[in-house]
Short mmCIF file of N, CA and C in Angstrom, two decimals:
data_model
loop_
_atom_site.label_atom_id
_atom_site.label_comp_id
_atom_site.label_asym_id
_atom_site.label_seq_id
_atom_site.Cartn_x
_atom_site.Cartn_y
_atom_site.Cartn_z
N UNK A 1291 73.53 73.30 101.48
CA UNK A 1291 73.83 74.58 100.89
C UNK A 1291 74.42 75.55 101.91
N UNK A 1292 73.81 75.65 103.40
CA UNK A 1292 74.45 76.05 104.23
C UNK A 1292 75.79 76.31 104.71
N UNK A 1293 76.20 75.32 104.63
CA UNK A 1293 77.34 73.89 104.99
C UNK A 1293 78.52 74.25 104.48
N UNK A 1294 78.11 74.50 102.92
CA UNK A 1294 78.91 75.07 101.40
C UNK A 1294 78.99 76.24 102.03
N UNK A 1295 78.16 77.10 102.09
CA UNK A 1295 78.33 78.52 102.19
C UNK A 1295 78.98 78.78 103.50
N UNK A 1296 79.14 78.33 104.17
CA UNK A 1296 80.21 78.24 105.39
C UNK A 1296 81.57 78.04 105.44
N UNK A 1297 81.71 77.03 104.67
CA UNK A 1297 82.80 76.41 104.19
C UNK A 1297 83.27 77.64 102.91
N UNK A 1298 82.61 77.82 102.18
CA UNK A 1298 82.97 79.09 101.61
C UNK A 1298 83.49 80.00 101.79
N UNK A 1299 82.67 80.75 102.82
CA UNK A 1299 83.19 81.88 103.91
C UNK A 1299 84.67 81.73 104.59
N UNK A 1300 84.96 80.83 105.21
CA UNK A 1300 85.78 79.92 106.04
C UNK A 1300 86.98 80.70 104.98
N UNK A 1301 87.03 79.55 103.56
CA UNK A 1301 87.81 79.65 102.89
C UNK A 1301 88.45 80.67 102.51
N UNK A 1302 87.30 81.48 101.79
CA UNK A 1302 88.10 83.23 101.08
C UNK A 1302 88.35 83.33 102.30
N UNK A 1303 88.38 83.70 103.78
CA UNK A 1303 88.98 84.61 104.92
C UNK A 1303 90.40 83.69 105.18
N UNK A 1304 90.48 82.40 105.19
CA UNK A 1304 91.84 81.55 105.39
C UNK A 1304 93.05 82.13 103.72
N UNK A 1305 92.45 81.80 102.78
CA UNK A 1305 93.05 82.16 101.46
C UNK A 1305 93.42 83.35 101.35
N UNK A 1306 92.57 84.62 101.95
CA UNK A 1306 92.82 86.25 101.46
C UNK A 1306 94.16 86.19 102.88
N UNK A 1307 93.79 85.89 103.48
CA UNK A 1307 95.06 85.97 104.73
C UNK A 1307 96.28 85.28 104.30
N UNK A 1308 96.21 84.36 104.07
CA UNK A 1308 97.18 83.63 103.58
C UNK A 1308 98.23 84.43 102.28
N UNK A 1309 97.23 84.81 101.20
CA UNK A 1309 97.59 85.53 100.02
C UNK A 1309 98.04 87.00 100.55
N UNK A 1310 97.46 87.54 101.50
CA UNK A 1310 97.78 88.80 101.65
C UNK A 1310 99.23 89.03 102.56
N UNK A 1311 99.33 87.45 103.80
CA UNK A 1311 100.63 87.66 104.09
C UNK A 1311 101.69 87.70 103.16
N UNK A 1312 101.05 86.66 101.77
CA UNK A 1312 102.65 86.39 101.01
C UNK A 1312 102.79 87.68 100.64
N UNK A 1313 101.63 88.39 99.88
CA UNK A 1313 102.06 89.54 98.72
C UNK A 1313 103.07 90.95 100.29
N UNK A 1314 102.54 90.76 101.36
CA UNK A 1314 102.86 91.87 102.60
C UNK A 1314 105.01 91.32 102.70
N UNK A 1315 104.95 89.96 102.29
CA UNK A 1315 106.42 89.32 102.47
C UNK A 1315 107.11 90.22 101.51
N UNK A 1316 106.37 89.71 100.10
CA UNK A 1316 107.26 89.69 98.82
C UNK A 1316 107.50 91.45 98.61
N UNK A 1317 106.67 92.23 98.88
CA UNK A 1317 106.67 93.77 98.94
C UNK A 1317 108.11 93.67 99.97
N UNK A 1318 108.06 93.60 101.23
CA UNK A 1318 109.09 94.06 102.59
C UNK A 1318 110.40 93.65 101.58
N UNK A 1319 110.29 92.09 100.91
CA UNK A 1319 111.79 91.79 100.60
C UNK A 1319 112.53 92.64 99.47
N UNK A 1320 111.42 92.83 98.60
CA UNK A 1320 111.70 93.88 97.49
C UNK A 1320 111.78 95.22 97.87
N UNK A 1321 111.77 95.77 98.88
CA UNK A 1321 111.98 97.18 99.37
C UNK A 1321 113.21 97.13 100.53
N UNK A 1322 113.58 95.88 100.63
CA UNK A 1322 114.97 95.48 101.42
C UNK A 1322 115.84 95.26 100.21
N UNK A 1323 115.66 94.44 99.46
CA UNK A 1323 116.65 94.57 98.53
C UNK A 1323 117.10 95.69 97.42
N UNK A 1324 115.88 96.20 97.35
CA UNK A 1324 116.13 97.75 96.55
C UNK A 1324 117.00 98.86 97.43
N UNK A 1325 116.38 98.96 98.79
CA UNK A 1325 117.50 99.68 99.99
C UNK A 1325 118.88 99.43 99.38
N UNK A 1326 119.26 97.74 99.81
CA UNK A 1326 120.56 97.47 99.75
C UNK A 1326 120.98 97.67 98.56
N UNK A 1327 120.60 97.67 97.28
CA UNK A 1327 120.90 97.97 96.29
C UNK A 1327 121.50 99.56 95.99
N UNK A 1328 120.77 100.14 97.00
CA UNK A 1328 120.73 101.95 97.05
C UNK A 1328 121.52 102.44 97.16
N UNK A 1329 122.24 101.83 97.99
CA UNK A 1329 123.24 102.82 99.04
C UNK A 1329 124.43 102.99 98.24
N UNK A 1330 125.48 102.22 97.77
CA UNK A 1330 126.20 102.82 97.06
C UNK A 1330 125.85 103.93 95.65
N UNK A 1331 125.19 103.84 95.29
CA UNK A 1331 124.61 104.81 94.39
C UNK A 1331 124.20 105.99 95.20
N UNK A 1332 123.37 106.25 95.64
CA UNK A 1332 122.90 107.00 96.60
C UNK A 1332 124.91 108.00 96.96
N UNK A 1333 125.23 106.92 97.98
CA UNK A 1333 127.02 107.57 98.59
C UNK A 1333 127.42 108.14 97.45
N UNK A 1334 127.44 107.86 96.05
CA UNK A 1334 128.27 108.24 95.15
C UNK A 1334 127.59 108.88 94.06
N UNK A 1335 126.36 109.41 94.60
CA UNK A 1335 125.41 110.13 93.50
C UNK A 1335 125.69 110.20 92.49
N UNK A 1336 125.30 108.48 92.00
CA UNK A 1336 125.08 108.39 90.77
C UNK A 1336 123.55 108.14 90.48
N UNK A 1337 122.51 109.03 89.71
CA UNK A 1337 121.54 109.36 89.40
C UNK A 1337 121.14 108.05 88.65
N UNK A 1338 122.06 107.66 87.40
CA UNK A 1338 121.40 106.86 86.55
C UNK A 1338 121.75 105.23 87.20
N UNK A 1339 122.42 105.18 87.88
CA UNK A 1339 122.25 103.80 88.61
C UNK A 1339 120.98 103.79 89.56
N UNK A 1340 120.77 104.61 90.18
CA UNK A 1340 119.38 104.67 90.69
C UNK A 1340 118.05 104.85 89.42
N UNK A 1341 118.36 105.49 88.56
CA UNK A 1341 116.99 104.48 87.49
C UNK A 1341 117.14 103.66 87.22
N UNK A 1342 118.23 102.97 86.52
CA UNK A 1342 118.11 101.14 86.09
C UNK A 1342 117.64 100.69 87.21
N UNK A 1343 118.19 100.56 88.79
CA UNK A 1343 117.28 100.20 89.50
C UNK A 1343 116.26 100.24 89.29
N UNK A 1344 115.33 101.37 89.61
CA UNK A 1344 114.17 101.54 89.70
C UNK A 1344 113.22 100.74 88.25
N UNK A 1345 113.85 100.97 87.12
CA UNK A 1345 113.13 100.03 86.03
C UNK A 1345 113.23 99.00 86.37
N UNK A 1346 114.16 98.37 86.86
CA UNK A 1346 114.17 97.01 87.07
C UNK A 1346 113.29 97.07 88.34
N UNK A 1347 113.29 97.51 89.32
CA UNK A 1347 112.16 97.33 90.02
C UNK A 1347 110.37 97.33 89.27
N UNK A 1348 110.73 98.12 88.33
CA UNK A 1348 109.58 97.84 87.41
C UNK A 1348 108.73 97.11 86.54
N UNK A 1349 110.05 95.94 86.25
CA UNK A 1349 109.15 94.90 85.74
C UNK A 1349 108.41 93.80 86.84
N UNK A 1350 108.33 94.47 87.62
CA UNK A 1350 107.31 93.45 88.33
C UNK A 1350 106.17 93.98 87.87
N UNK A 1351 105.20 93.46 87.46
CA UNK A 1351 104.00 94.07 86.77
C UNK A 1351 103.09 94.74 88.42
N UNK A 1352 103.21 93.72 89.12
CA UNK A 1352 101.97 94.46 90.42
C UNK A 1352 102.25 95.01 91.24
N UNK A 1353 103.46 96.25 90.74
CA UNK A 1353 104.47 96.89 91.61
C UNK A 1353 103.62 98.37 90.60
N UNK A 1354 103.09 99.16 91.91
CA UNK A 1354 102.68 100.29 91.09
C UNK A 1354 103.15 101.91 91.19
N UNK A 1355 104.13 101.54 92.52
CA UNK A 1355 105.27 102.84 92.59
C UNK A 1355 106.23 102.10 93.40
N UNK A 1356 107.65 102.62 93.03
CA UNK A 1356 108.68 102.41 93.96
C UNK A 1356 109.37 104.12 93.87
N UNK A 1357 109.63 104.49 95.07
CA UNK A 1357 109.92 105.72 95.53
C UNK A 1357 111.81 105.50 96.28
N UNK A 1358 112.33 106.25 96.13
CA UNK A 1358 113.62 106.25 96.61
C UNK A 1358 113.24 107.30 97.57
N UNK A 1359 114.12 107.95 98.85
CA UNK A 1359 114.02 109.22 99.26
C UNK A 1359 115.21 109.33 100.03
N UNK A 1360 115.73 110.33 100.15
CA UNK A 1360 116.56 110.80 101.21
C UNK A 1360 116.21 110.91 102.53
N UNK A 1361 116.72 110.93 103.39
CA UNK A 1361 116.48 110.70 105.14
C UNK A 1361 115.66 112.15 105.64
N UNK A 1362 115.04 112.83 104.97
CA UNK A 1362 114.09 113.94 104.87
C UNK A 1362 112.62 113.82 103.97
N UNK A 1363 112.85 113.19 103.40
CA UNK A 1363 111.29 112.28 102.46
C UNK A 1363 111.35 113.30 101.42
N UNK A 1364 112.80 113.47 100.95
CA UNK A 1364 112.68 114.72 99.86
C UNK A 1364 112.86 112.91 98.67
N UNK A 1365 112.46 113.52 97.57
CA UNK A 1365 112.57 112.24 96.42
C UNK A 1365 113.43 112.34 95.57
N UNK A 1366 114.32 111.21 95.36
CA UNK A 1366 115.24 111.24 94.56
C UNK A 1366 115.05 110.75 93.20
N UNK A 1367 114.29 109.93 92.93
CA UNK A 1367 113.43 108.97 91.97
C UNK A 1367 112.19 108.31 92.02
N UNK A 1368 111.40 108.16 91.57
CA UNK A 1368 110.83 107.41 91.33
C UNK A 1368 109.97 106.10 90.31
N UNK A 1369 109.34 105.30 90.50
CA UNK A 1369 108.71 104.86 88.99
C UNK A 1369 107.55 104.73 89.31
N UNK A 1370 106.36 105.20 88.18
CA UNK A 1370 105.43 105.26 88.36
C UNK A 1370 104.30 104.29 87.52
N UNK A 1371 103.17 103.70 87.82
CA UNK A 1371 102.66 102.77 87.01
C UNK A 1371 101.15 102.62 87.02
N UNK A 1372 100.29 102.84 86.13
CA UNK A 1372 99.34 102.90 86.30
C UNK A 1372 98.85 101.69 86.14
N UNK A 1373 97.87 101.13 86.49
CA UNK A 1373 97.44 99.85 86.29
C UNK A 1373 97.25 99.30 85.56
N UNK A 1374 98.29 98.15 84.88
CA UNK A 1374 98.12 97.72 82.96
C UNK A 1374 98.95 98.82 82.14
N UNK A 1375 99.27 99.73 82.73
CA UNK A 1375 100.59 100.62 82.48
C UNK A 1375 101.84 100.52 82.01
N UNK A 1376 102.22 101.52 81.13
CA UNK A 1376 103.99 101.15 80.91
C UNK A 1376 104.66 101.90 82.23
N UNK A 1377 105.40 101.00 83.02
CA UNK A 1377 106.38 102.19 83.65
C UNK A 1377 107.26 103.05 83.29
N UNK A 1378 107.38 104.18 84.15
CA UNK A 1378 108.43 105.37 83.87
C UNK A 1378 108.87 105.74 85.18
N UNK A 1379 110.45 106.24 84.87
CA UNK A 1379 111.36 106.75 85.81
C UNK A 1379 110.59 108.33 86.16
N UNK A 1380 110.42 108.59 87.08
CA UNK A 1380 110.27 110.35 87.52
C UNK A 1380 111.14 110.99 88.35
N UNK A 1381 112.40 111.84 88.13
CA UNK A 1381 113.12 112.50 88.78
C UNK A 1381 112.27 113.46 89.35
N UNK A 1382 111.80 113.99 90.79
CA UNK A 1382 111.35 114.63 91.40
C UNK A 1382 111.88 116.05 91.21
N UNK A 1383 111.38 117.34 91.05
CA UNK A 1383 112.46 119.02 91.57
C UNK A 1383 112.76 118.89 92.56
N UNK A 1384 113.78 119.53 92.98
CA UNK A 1384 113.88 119.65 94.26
C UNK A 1384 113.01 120.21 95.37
N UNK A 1385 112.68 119.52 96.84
CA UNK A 1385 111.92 120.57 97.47
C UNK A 1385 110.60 119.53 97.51
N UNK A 1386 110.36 118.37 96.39
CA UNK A 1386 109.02 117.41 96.92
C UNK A 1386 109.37 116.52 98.04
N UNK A 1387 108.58 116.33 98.73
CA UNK A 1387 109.04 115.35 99.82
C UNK A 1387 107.63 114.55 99.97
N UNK A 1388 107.92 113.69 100.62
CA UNK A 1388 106.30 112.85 101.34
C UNK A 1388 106.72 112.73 102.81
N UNK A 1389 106.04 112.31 103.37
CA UNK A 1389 105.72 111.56 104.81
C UNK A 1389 106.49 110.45 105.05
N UNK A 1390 107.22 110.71 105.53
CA UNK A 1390 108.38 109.08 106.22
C UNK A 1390 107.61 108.83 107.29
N UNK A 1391 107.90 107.00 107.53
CA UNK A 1391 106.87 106.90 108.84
C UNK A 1391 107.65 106.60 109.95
N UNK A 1392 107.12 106.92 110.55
CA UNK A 1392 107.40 106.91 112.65
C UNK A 1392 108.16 106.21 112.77
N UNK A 1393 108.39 104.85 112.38
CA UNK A 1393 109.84 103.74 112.65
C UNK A 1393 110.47 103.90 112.26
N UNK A 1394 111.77 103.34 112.77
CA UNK A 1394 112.65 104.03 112.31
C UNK A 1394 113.47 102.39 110.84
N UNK A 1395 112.55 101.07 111.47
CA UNK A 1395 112.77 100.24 110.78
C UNK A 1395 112.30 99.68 109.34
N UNK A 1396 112.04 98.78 108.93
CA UNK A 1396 111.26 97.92 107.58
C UNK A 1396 109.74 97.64 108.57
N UNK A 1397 109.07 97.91 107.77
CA UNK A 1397 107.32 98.25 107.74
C UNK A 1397 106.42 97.95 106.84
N UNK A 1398 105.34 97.21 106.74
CA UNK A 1398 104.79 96.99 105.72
C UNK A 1398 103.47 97.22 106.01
N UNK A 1399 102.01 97.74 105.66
CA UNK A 1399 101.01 97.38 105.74
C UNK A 1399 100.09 97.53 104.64
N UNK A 1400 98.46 96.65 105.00
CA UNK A 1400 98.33 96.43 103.66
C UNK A 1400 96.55 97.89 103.35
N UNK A 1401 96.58 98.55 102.98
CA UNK A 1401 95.74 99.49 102.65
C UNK A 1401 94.36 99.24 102.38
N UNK A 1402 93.71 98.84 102.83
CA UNK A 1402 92.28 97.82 102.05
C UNK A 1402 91.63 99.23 100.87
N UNK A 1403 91.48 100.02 101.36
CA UNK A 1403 90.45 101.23 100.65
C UNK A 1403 91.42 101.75 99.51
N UNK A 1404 93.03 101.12 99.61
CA UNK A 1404 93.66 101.28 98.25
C UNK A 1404 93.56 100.34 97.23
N UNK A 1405 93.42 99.04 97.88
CA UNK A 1405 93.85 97.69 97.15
C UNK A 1405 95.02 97.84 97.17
N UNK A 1406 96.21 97.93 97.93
CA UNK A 1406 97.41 98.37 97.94
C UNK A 1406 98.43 97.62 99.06
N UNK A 1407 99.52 97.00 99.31
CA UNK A 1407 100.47 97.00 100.34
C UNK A 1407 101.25 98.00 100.62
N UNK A 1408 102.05 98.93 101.09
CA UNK A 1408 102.32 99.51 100.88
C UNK A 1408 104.09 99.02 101.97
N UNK A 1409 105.27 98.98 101.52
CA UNK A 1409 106.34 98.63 102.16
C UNK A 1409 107.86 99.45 102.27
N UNK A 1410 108.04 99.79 103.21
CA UNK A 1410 108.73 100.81 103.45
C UNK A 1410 110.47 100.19 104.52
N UNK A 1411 111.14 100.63 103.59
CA UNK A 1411 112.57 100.22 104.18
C UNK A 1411 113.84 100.93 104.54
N UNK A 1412 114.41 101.12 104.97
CA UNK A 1412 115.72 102.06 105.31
C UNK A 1412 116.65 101.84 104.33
N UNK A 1413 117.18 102.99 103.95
CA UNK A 1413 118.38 102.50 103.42
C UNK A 1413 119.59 103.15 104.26
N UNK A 1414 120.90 102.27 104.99
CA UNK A 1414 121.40 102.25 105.78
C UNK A 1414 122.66 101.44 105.23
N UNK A 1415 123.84 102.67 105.35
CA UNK A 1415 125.05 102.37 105.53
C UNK A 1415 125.95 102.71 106.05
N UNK A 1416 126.32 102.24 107.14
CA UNK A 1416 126.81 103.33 108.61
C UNK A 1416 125.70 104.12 109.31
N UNK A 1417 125.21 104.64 108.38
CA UNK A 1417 124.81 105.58 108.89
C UNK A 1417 123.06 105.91 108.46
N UNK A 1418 122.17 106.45 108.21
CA UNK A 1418 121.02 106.16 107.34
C UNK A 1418 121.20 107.10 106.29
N UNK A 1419 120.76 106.94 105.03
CA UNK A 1419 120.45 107.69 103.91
C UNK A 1419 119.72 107.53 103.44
N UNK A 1420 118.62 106.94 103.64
CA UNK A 1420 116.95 107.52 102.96
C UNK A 1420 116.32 106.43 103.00
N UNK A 1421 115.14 106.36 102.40
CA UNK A 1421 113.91 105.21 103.01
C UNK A 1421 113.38 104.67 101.10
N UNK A 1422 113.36 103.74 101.12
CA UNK A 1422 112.67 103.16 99.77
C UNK A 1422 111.03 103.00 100.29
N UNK A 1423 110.02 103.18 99.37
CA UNK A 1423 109.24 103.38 99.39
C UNK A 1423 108.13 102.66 98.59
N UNK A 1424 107.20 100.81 98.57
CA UNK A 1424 107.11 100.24 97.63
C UNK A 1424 105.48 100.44 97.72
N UNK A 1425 104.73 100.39 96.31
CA UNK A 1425 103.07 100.25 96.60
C UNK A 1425 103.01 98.85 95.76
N UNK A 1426 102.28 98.05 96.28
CA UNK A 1426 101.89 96.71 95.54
C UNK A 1426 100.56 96.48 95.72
N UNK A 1427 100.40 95.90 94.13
CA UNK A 1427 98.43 95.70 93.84
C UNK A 1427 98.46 94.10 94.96
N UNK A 1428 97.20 94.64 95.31
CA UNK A 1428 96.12 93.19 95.98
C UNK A 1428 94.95 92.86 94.97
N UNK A 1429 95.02 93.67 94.21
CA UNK A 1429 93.45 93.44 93.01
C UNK A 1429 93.11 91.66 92.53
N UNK A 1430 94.91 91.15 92.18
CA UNK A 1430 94.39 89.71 92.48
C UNK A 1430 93.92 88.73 93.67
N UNK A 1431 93.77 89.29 94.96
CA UNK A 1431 93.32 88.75 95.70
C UNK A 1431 91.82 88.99 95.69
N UNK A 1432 91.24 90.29 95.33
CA UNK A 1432 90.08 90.36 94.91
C UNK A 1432 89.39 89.43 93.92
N UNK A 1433 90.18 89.20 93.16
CA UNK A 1433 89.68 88.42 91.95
C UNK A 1433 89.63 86.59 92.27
N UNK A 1434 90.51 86.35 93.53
CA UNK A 1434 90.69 85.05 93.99
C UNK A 1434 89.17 84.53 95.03
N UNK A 1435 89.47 86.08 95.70
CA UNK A 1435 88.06 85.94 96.54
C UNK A 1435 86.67 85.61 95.97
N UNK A 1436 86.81 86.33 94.74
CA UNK A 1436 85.21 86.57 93.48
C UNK A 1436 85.34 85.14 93.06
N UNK A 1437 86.81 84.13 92.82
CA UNK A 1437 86.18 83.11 92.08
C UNK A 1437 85.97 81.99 93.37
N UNK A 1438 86.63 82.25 94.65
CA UNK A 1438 85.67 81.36 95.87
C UNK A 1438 84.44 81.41 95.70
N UNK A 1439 83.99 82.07 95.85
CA UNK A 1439 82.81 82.72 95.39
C UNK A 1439 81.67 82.23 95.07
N UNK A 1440 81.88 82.43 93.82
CA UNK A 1440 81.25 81.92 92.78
C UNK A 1440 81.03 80.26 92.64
N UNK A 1441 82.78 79.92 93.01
CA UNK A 1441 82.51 77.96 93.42
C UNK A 1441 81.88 77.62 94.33
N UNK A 1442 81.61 79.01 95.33
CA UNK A 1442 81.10 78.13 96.42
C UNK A 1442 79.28 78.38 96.32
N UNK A 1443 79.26 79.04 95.41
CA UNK A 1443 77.40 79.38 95.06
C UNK A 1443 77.11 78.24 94.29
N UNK A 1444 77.87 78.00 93.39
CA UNK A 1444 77.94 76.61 91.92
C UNK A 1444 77.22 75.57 92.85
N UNK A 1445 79.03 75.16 93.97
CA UNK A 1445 78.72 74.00 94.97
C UNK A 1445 77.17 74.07 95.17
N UNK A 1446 76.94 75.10 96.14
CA UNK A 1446 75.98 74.62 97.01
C UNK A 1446 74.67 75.12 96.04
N UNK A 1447 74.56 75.25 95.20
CA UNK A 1447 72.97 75.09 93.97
C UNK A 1447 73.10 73.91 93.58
N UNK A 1448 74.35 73.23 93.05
CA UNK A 1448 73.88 71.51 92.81
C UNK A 1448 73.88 70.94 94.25
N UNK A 1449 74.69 71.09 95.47
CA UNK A 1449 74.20 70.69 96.58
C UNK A 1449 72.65 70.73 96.62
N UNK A 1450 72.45 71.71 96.77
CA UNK A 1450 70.79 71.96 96.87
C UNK A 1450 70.00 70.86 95.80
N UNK A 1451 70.16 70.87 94.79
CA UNK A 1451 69.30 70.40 93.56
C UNK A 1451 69.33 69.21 94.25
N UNK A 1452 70.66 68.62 93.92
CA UNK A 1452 71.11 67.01 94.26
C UNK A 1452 69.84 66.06 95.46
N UNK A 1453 70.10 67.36 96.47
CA UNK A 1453 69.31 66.80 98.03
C UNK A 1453 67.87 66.65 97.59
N UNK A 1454 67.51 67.69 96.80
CA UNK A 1454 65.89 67.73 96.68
C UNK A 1454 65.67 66.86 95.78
N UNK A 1455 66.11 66.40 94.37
CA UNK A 1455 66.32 64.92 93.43
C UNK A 1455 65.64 63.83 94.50
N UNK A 1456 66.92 64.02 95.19
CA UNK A 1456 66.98 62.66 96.08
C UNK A 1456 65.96 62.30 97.03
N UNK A 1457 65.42 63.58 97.76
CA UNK A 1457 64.34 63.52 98.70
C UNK A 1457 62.98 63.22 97.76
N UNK A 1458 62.89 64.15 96.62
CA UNK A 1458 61.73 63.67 95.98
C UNK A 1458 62.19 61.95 95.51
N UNK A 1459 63.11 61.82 95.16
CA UNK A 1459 63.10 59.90 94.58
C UNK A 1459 62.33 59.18 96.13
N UNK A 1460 62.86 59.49 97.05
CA UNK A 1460 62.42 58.88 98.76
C UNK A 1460 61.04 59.13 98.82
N UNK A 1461 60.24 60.34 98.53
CA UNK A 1461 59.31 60.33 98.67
C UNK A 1461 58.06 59.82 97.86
N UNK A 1462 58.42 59.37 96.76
CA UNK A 1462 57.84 58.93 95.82
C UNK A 1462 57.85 57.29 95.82
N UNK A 1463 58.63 56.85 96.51
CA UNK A 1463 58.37 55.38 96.48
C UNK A 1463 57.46 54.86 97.33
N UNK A 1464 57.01 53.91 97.31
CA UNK A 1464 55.71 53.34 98.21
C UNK A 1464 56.28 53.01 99.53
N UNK A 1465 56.29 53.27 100.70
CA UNK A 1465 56.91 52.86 101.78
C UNK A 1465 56.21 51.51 102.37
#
């Protein structure tokens, strides 16, 4: 039962790492390709090519904001999604901004106290024009971890049973 529960342990920490690099990948590439997608729209301020983007950035279901911004963290768009949510486009007033971060490159990290990745990219043509901005759920890695879990409690209670069966059959025979 030990043994199991080790091997258990072992597992969810190899699996959540594993799962958390892919979802930390698939966020960076989708906030690189939304960048590159940007920039001519962005150069030629066109507004509604930057929402079809952004909806289409939206059907990813475990995508729970994608943020556009100008090279000042003022917002040009966004989509917003609540969890199990319909998405929607949000044109910002002028004058909101957020926090751009310290690099000046593509960045990703993953938020534990959000359940969140959070992936951040330049958008750059010649010259820079603003930063895309992605949040992505980890909640299924939570739910991957809960069913290690659980297999590995299952395992090691018939482990357990199995051994003691067996030790009582050994001890019960006439030696």
């Amino acid at each position: 039962g030990l043994t199991i529960s080790l091997f258990g342990a072992w597992t969810i920490h190899e699996q959540s790492a594993l799962a958390l690099s892919s979802i930390e990948t698939e966020a960076a590439a989708l906030a690189r390709n939304i960048a590159l997608s940007s920039e001519n729209p962005i150069l030629t301020d066109q507004l509604d090519v930057i929402e079809t983007l952004l909806m289409r950035a939206a059907d990813f279901p475990q995508l729970l904001e994608v943020r556009i911004t100008d090279t000042q963290g003022e917002s040009l768009g966004h989509v917003v999604r609540s969890p199990g949510g319909t998405p929607r486009v949000v044109f910002d007033a002028p004058g909101s901004r957020i926090a751009l971060p310290s690099r000046a490159g593509p960045m990703s990290n993953h938020e534990s106290s959000g359940n969140r990745v959070v992936a951040w990219h330049p958008i750059v043509a010649g010259t820079p024009l603003g930063w895309v901005r992605l949040e992505r759920s980890t909640e299924a890695l939570g739910a991957m971890r809960q069913r290690i879990w659980i297999g590995t409690v299952i395992a090691g209670l018939i482990a357990a049973a199995g051994s003691a069966a067996l030790l009582r059959l050994l001890l019960q025979a006439p030696v």
